[in-house]
Coordinates of C-alpha atoms in Angstrom, one line a residue:
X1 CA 80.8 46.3 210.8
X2 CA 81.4 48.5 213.8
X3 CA 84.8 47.9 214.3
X4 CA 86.6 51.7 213.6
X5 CA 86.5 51.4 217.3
X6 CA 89.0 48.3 218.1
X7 CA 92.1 49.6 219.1
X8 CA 93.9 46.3 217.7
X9 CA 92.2 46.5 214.6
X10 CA 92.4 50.1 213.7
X11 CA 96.6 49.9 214.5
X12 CA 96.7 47.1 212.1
X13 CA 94.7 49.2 209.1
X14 CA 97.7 52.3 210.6
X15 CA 100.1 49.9 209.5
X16 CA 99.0 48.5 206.7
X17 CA 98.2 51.9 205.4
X18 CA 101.9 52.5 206.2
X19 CA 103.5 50.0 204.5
X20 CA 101.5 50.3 202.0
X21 CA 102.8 53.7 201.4
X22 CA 99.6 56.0 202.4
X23 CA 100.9 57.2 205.4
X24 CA 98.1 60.1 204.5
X25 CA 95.6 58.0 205.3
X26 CA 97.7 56.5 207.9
X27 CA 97.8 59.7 209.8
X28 CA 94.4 60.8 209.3
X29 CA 93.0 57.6 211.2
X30 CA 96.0 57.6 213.7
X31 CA 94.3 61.1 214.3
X32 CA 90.8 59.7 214.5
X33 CA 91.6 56.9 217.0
X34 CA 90.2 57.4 220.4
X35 CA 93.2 55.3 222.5
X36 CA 96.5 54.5 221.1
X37 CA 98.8 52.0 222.2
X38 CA 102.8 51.5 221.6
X39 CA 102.1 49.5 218.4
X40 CA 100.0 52.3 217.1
X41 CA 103.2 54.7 217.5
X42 CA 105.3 52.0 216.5
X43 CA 103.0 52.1 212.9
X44 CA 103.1 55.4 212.1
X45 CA 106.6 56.4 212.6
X46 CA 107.7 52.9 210.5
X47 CA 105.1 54.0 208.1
X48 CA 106.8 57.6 207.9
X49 CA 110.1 55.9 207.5
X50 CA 109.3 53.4 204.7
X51 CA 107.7 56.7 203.0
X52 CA 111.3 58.4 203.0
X53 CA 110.1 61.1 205.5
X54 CA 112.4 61.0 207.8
X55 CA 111.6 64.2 209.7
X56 CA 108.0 63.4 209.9
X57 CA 109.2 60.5 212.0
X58 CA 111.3 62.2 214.3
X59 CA 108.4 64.7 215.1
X60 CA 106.2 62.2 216.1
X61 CA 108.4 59.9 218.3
X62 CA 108.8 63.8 220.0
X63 CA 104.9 64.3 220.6
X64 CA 104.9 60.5 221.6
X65 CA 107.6 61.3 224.2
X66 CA 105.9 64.6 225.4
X67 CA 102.8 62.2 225.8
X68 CA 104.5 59.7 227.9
X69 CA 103.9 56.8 226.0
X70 CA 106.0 53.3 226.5
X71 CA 108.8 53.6 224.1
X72 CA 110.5 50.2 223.2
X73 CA 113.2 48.4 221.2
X74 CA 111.1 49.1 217.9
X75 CA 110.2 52.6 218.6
X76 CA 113.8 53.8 219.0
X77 CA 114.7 51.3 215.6
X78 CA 112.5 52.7 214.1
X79 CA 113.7 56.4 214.8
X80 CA 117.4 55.6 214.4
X81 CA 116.3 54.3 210.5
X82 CA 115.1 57.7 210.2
X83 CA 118.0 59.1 211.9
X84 CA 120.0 57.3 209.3
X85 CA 118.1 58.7 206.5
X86 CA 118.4 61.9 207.3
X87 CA 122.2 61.2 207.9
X88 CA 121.2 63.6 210.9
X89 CA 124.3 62.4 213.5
X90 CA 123.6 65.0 216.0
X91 CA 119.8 64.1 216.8
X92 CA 120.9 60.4 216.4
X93 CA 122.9 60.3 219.3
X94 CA 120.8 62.1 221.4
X95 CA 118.9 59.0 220.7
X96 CA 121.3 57.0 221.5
X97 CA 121.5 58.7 224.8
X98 CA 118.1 57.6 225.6
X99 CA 118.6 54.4 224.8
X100 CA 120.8 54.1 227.4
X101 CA 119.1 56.0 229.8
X102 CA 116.0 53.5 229.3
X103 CA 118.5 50.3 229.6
X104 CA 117.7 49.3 225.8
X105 CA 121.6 50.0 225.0
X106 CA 122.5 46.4 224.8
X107 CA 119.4 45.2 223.0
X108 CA 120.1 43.2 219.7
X109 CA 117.4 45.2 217.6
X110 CA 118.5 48.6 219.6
X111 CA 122.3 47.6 218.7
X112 CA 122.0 47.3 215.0
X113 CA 120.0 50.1 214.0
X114 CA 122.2 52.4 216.0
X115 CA 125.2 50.8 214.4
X116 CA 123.4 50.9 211.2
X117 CA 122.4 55.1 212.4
X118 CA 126.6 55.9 212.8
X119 CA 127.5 54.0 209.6
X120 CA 125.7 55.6 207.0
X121 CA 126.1 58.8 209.1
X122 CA 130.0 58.0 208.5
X123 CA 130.8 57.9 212.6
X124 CA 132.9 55.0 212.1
X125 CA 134.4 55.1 214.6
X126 CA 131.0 55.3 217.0
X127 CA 129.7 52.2 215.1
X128 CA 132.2 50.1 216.3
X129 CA 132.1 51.2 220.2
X130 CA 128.1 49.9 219.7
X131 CA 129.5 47.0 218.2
X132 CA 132.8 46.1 220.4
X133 CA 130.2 46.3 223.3
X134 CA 127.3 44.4 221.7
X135 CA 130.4 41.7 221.3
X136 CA 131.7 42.0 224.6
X137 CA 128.2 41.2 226.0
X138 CA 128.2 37.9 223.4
X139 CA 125.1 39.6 221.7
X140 CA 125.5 39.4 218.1
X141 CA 123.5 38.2 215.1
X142 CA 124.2 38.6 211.4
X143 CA 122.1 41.1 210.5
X144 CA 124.6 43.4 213.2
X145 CA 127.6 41.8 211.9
X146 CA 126.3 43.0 208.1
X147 CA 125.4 46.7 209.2
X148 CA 129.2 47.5 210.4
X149 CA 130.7 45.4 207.7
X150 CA 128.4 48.3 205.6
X151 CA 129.6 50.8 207.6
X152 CA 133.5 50.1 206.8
X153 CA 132.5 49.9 203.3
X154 CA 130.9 53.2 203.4
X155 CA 133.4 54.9 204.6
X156 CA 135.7 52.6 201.7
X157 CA 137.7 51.0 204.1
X158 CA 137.9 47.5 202.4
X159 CA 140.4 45.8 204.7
X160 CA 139.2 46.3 208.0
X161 CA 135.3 45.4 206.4
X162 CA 137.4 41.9 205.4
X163 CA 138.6 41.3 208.8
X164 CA 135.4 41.5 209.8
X165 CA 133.8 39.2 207.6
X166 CA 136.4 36.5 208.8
X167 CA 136.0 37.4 212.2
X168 CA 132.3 36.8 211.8
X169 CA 132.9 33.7 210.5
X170 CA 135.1 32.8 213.5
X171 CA 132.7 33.7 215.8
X172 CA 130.4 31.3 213.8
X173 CA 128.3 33.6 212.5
X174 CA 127.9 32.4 208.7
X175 CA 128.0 35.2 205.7
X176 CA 124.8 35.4 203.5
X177 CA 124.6 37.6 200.6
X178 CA 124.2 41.1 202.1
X179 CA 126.8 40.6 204.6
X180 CA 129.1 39.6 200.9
X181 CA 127.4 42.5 199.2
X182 CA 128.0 44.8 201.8
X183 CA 131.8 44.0 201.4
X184 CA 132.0 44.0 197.2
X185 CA 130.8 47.6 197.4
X186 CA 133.9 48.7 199.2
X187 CA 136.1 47.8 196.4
X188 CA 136.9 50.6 194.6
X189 CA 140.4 51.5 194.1
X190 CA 142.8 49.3 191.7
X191 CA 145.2 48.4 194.7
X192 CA 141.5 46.1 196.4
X193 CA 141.4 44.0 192.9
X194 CA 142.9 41.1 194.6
X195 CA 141.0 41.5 197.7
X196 CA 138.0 41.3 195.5
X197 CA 139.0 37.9 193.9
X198 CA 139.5 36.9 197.7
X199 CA 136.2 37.6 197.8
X200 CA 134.8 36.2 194.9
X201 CA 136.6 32.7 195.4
X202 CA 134.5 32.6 198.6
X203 CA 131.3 33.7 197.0
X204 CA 131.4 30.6 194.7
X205 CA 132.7 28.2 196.9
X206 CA 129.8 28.7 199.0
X207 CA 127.1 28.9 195.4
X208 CA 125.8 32.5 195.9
X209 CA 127.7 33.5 192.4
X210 CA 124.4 33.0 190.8
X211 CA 122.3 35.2 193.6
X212 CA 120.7 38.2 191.5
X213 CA 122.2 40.9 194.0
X214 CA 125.6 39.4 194.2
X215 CA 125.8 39.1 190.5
X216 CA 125.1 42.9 190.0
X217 CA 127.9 43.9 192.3
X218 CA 130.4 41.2 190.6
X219 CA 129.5 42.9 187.6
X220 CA 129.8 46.5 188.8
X221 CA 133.2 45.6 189.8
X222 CA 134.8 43.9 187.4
X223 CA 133.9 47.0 185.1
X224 CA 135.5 49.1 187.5
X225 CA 138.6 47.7 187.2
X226 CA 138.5 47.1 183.6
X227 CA 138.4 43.3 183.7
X228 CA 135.5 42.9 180.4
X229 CA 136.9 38.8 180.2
X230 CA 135.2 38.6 183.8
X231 CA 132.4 41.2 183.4
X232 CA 131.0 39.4 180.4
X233 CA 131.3 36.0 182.1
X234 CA 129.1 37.1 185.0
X235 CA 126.8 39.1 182.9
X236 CA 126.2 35.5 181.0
X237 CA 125.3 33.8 184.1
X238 CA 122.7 36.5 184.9
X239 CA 119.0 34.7 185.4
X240 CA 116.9 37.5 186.2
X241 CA 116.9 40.9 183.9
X242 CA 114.7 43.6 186.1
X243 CA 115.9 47.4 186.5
X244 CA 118.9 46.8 188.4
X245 CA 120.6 44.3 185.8
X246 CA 119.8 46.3 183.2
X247 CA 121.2 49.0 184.5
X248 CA 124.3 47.1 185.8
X249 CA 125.3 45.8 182.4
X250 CA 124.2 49.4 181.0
X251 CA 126.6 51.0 183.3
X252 CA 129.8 48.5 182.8
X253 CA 129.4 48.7 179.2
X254 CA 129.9 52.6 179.6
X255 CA 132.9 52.2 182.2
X256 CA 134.8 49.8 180.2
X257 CA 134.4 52.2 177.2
X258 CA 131.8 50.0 175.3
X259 CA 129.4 52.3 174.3
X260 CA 127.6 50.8 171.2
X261 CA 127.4 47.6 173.5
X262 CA 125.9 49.7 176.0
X263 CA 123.6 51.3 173.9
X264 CA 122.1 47.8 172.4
X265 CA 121.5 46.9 176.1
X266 CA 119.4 49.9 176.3
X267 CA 117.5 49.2 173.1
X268 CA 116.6 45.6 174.2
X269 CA 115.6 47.1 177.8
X270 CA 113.3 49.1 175.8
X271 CA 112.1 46.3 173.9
X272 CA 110.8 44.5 177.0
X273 CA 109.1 47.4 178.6
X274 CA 111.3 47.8 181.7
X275 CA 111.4 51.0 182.9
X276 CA 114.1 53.6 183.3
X277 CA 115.3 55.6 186.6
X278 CA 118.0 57.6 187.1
X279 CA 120.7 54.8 187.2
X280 CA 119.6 54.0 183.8
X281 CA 119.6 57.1 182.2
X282 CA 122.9 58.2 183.5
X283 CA 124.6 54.9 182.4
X284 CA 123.8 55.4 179.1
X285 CA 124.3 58.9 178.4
X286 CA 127.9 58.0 179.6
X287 CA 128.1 55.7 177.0
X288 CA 126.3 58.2 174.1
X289 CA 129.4 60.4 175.2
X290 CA 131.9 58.0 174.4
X291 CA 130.8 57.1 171.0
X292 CA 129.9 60.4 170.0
X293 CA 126.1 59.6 169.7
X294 CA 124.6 63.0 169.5
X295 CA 121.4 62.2 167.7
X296 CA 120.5 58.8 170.5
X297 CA 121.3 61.5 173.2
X298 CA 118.8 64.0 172.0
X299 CA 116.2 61.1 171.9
X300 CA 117.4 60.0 175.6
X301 CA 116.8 64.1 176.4
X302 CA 113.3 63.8 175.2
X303 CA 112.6 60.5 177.2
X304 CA 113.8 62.7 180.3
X305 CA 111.7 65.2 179.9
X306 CA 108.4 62.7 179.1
X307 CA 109.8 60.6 182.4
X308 CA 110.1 63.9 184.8
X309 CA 113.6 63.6 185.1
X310 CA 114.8 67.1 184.2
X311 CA 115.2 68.4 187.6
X312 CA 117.6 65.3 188.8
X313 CA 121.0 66.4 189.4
X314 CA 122.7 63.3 188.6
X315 CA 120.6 63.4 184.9
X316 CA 121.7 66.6 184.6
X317 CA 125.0 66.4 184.5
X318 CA 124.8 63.6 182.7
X319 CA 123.5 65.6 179.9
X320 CA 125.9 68.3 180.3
X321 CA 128.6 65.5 180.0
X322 CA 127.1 63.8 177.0
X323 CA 126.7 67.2 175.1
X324 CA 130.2 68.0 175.6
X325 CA 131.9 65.2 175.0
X326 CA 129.7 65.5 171.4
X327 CA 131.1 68.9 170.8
X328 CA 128.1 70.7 171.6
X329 CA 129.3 73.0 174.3
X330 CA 126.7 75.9 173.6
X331 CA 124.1 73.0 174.6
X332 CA 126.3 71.5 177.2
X333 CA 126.3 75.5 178.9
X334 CA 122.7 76.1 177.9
X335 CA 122.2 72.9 180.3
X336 CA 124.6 73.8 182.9
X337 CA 122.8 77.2 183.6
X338 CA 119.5 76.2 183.7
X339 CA 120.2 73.9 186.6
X340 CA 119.4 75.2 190.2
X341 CA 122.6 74.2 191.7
X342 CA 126.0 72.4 190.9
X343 CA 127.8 70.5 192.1
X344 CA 131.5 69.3 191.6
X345 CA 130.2 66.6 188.8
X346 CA 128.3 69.7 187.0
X347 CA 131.8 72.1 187.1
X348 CA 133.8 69.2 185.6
X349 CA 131.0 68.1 183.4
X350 CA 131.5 71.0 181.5
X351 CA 135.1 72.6 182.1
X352 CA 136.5 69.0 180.8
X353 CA 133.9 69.7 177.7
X354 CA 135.3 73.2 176.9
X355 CA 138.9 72.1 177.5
X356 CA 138.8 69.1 175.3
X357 CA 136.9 70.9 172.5
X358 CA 139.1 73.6 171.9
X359 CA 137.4 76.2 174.3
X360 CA 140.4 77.4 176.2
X361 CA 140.0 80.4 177.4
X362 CA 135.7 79.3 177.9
X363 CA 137.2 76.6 180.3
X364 CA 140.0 78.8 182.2
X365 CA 137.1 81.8 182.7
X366 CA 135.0 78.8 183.8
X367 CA 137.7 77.4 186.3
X368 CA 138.1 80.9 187.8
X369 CA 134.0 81.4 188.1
X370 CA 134.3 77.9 190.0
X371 CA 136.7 79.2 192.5
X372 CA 134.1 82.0 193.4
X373 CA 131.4 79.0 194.4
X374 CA 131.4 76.5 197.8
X375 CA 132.6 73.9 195.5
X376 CA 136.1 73.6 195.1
X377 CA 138.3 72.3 192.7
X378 CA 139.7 68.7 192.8
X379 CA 142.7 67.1 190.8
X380 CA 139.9 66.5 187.5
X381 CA 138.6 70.2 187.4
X382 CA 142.6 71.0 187.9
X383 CA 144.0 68.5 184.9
X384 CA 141.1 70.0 182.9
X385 CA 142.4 73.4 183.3
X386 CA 145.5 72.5 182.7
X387 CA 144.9 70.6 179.3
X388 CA 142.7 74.1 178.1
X389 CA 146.1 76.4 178.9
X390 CA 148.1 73.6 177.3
X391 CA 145.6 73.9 174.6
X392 CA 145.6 77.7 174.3
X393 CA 149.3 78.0 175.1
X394 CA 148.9 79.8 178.7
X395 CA 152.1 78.8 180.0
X396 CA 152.1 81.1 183.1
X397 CA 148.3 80.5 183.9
X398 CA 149.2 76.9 183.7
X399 CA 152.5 77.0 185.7
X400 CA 149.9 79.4 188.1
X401 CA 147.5 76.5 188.7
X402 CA 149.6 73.7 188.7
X403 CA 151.6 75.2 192.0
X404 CA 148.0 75.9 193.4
X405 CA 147.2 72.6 192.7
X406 CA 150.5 71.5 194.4
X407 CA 150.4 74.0 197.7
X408 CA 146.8 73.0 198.4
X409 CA 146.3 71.1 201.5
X410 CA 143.3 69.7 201.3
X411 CA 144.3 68.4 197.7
X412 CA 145.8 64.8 197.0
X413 CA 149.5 65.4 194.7
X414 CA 149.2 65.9 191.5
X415 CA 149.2 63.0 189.1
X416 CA 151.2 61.5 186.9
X417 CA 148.7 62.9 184.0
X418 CA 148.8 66.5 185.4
X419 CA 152.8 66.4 185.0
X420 CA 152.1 64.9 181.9
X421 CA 150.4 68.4 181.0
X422 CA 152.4 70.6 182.4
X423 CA 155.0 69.0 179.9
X424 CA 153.0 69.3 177.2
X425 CA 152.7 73.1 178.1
X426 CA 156.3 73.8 178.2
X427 CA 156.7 71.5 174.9
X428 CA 153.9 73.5 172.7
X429 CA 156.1 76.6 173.8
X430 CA 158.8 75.5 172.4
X431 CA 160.5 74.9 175.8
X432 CA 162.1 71.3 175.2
X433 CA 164.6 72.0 177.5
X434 CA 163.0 73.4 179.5
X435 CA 159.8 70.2 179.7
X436 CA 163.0 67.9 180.3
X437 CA 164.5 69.5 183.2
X438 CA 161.0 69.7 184.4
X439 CA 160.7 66.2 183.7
X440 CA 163.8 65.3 186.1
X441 CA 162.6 67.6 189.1
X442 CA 159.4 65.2 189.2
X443 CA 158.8 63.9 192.7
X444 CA 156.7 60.9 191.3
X445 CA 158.3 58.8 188.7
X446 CA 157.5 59.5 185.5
X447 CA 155.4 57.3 183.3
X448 CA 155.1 56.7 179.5
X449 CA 152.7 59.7 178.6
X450 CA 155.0 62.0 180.2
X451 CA 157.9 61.5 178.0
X452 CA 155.7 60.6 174.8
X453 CA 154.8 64.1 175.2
X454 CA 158.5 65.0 175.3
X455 CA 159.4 62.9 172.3
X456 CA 156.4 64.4 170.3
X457 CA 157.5 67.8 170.7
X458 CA 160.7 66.8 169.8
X459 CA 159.8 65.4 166.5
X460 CA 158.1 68.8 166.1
X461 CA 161.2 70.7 166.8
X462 CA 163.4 68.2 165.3
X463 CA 165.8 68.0 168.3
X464 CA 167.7 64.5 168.6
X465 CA 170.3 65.1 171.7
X466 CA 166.9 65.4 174.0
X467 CA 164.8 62.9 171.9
X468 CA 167.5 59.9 172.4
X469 CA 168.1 60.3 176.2
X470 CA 164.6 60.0 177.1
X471 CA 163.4 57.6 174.5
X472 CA 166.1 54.8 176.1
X473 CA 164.1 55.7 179.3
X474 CA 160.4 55.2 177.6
X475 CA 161.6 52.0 175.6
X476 CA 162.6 50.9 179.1
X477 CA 159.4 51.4 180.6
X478 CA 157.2 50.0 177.5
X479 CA 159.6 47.7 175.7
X480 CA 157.0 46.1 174.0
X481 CA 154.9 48.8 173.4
X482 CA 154.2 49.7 169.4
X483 CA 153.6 53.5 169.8
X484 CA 156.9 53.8 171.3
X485 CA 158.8 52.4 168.8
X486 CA 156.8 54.1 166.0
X487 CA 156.8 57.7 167.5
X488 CA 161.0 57.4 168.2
X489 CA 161.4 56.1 164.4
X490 CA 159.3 59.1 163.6
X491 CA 161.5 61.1 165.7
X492 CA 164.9 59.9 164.2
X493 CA 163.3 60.4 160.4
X494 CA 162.0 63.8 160.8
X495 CA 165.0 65.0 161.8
X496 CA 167.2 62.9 159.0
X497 CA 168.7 60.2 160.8
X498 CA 167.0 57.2 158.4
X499 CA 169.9 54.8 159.5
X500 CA 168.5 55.3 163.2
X501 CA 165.1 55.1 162.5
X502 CA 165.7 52.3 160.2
X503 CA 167.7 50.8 163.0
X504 CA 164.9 50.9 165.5
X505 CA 162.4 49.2 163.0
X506 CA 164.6 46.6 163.2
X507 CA 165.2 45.9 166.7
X508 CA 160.9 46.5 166.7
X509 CA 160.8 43.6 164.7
X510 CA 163.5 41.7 166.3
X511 CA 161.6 41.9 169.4
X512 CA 158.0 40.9 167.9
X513 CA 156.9 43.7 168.3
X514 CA 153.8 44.7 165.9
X515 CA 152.6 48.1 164.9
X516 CA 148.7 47.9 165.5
X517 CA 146.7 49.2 162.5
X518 CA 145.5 52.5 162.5
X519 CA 141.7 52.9 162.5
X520 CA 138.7 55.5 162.4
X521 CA 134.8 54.8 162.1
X522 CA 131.6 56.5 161.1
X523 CA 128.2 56.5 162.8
X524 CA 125.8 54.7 160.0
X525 CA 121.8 55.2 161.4
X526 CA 121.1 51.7 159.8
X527 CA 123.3 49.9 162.3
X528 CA 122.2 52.4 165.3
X529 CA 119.8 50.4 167.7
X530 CA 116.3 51.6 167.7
X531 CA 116.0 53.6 171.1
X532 CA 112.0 52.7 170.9
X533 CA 110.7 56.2 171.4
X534 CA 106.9 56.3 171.6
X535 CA 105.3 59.2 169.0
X536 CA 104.8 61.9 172.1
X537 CA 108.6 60.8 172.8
X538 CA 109.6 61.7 169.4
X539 CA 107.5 65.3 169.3
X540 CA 109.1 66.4 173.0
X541 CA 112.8 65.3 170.7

């Protein structure tokens, strides 16, 4: 029609070629276009950003400022989101710096995308200095007020992201569902729980319980914390099941432990032709490892491999996680040394898989290979280690680690469940007294698993002066719990005091206290949920 010529319309075919993803195409007629104006800029360097090339981006907005073009609010927005991708902090404030040399610093779309830019480049603190001034200068909107209540969350700082939100609210500025999603994702330590209901009270009161996104979050929480009453209420008022809700319920079944649960939720995903990403198959190899599903994790393998997924780190470990926890370590290694790089997931992937399978030495030869890498060792790869020794009975190679665990700086204290081994090493020993003095030179206060592993030992070596003093303190700490009751008794008859033991069944009973039934279970393929492999599925298996 002769109009390849029209500057107006051949920036609007850059654009849509852009946002339509085919930022080759984009390019190539950028290239072809005889005069360019600011929009046309504008289109290509969005249509880089939407296309996850960040550095494209940034090279452009360089030749367009070697060129002298007019650069304005969405130019520099624009580069900032790519800034932000790239989590590139250092180029990001040197665009910062021209946004102030330019005057655009206080400009509303300027503002958010550089406090956006600091957020998810974890400057924190420079987020806020954009904001405080953006404030100051009563320039604020909610989209701004949303991008540094995601920054705090980011950087898991749940209270000061809840003073915000009511300070937004102050200010007039009214929450909408990403300023409230923005805020649930910053909940995740068991001391926010009650922030979180905060939370959640406001979401309903204002009726966004039922918006898809929040919904998802609620749900990723409450599994999180262990809450399945809650998780299953919100996974009932669900209306739309895409990717993401699938993959949400997927992955709460698996964190609460659920795996069969889990792995019907994958079968009915299946069922309706929703594909799965990397979210999905993650969840529910997590939740193959817990119930022990080796042959539904061998058919998940092949769907990797027939979805390219092989090369994802995440997936990976995943895999190398799910093996292990199945007992097949020589496939959970074979995994774990095919991959191009690890990372602290892969090493703990796979030492807690030799450690809990009866590989102790494997895992301790393993820990001290780790120490040789860039990645270092945190509190899990340490407790794994020390389970192996306690395993293997290395009681100086355990005593070793734990006080390198303990001297290390850039560690957090041990735990009570590291103590808890360190116990059990001592106890396997034979070193009773030695666990208890251990025991009383704890600078945390010591919690049931630490002195059921005590008590345990002591039933072993039949010693009732050291069993009585700290079962008064566990029946203290757990006086309703069954286990504690049962393993004392046990304690008392092994050694020949029936009258005790029989004594302490008593006051169990006195109490109301009931000894929960014992149970095992079998995996039966009838009752297994049919992964719905395809026949070229089934051959890669």
């Amino acid at each position: 029609m002769g109009f390849s010529s029209n500057l107006f319309i051949s920036t609007s075919l850059v654009d849509m070629y852009g946002k339509c993803g085919d930022v080759f195409h984009a390019h190539k007629l950028f290239d072809e276009m005889p005069h360019r104006n600011v929009v046309t800029w504008n289109s290509l360097i969005s249509g880089y950003v939407n296309a996850r090339n960040p550095e494209m981006a940034i090279e452009i907005f360089v030749v367009m400022l070697n060129m002298g073009g007019v650069i304005t609010s969405h130019t520099l927005s624009g580069v900032l989101v790519g800034c932000a991708q790239l989590k590139d902090r250092k180029v990001g404030g040197q665009v910062h710096g021209l946004c102030l040399k330019i005057g655009l610093g206080l400009d509303v779309v300027v503002g958010t995308s550089l406090i956006d830019m600091y957020s998810k480049c974890l400057d924190v603190e420079a987020a806020w200095k954009v904001f405080d001034r953006m404030v100051e200068k009563n320039i604020k909107n909610i989209v701004m007020w949303t991008s540094i209540v995601g920054g705090y969350s980011l950087a898991q700082m749940p209270k000061q992201a809840m003073i915000l939100v009511r300070d937004m609210l102050r200010w007039g500025v009214g929450a909408n569902f990403l300023t409230y999603n923005c805020l649930l994702s910053s909940f995740s330590f068991p001391e926010d729980f009650n922030h979180f209901k905060q939370v959640h009270g406001r979401i309903i009161r204002e009726g966004l319980e039922s918006n898809h996104y929040l919904s998802v979050s609620l749900m990723t929480v409450y599994s999180e914390s262990g809450n399945a009453e809650n998780f299953l209420r919100i996974c009932s008022t669900v209306k739309i099941w895409d990717q993401i809700s699938w993959n949400a319920v997927i992955a709460g079944f698996a964190k609460l432990g659920k795996g069969e649960e889990a792995l019907e939720c994958y079968s009915k995903m299946r069922q309706k032709g929703i594909n799965v990403d990397v979210y999905t198959l993650s969840g529910i190899l997590k939740a193959m490892g817990i119930i022990a599903a080796l042959e539904e994790g061998r058919q998940t393998h092949g769907i990797i491999f027939k979805s390219g997924y092989t090369s994802n780190i995440c997936v990976q470990n995943a895999l190398v996680s799910m093996y292990a926890k199945c007992g097949k370590i020589d496939d959970a290694e074979k995994l774990f040394l095919s991959m191009e790089e690890h990372d602290l997931v892969s090493w703990n992937s796979l030492l807690a898989g030799c450690a809990y399978n009866g590989h102790g030495n494997k895992a301790v030869g393993l820990f001290e290979e780790m120490r040789r890498t860039i990645v270092k060792p945190d509190l899990t790869s340490f407790l794994a280690v020390l389970t192996a020794c306690s395993h293997v009975g290395l009681l100086e190679k355990g005593l070793e680690y734990f006080d390198m665990m303990r001297n290390d700086d850039f560690l957090e204290p041990p735990k009570l469940e590291h103590y808890a081994c360190i116990v059990d090493l001592y106890a396997r020993a034979g070193y009773i007294h030695e666990a208890e003095s251990f025991i009383i030179s704890m600078s945390i206060k010591p919690g049931p698993t630490v002195y059921k592993t005590l008590l345990s030992a002591c039933q072993i070596y039949g010693n009732k002066e050291i069993a009585i003093r700290n079962a008064t303190k566990l029946m203290e700490l757990c006086p309703y719990d069954d286990a504690t009751y049962v393993l004392v008794s046990n304690v008392m008859a092994t050694g020949g005091y029936w009258d005790d033991a029989a004594e302490l069944r008593k006051l169990m009973h006195s109490r109301g206290v009931k000894k929960q039934p014992a149970h095992s279970w079998i995996s039966s393929k009838k009752k297994q949920p049919d992964l719905i492999l395809s026949r070229e599925m089934t051959a890669v298996c």
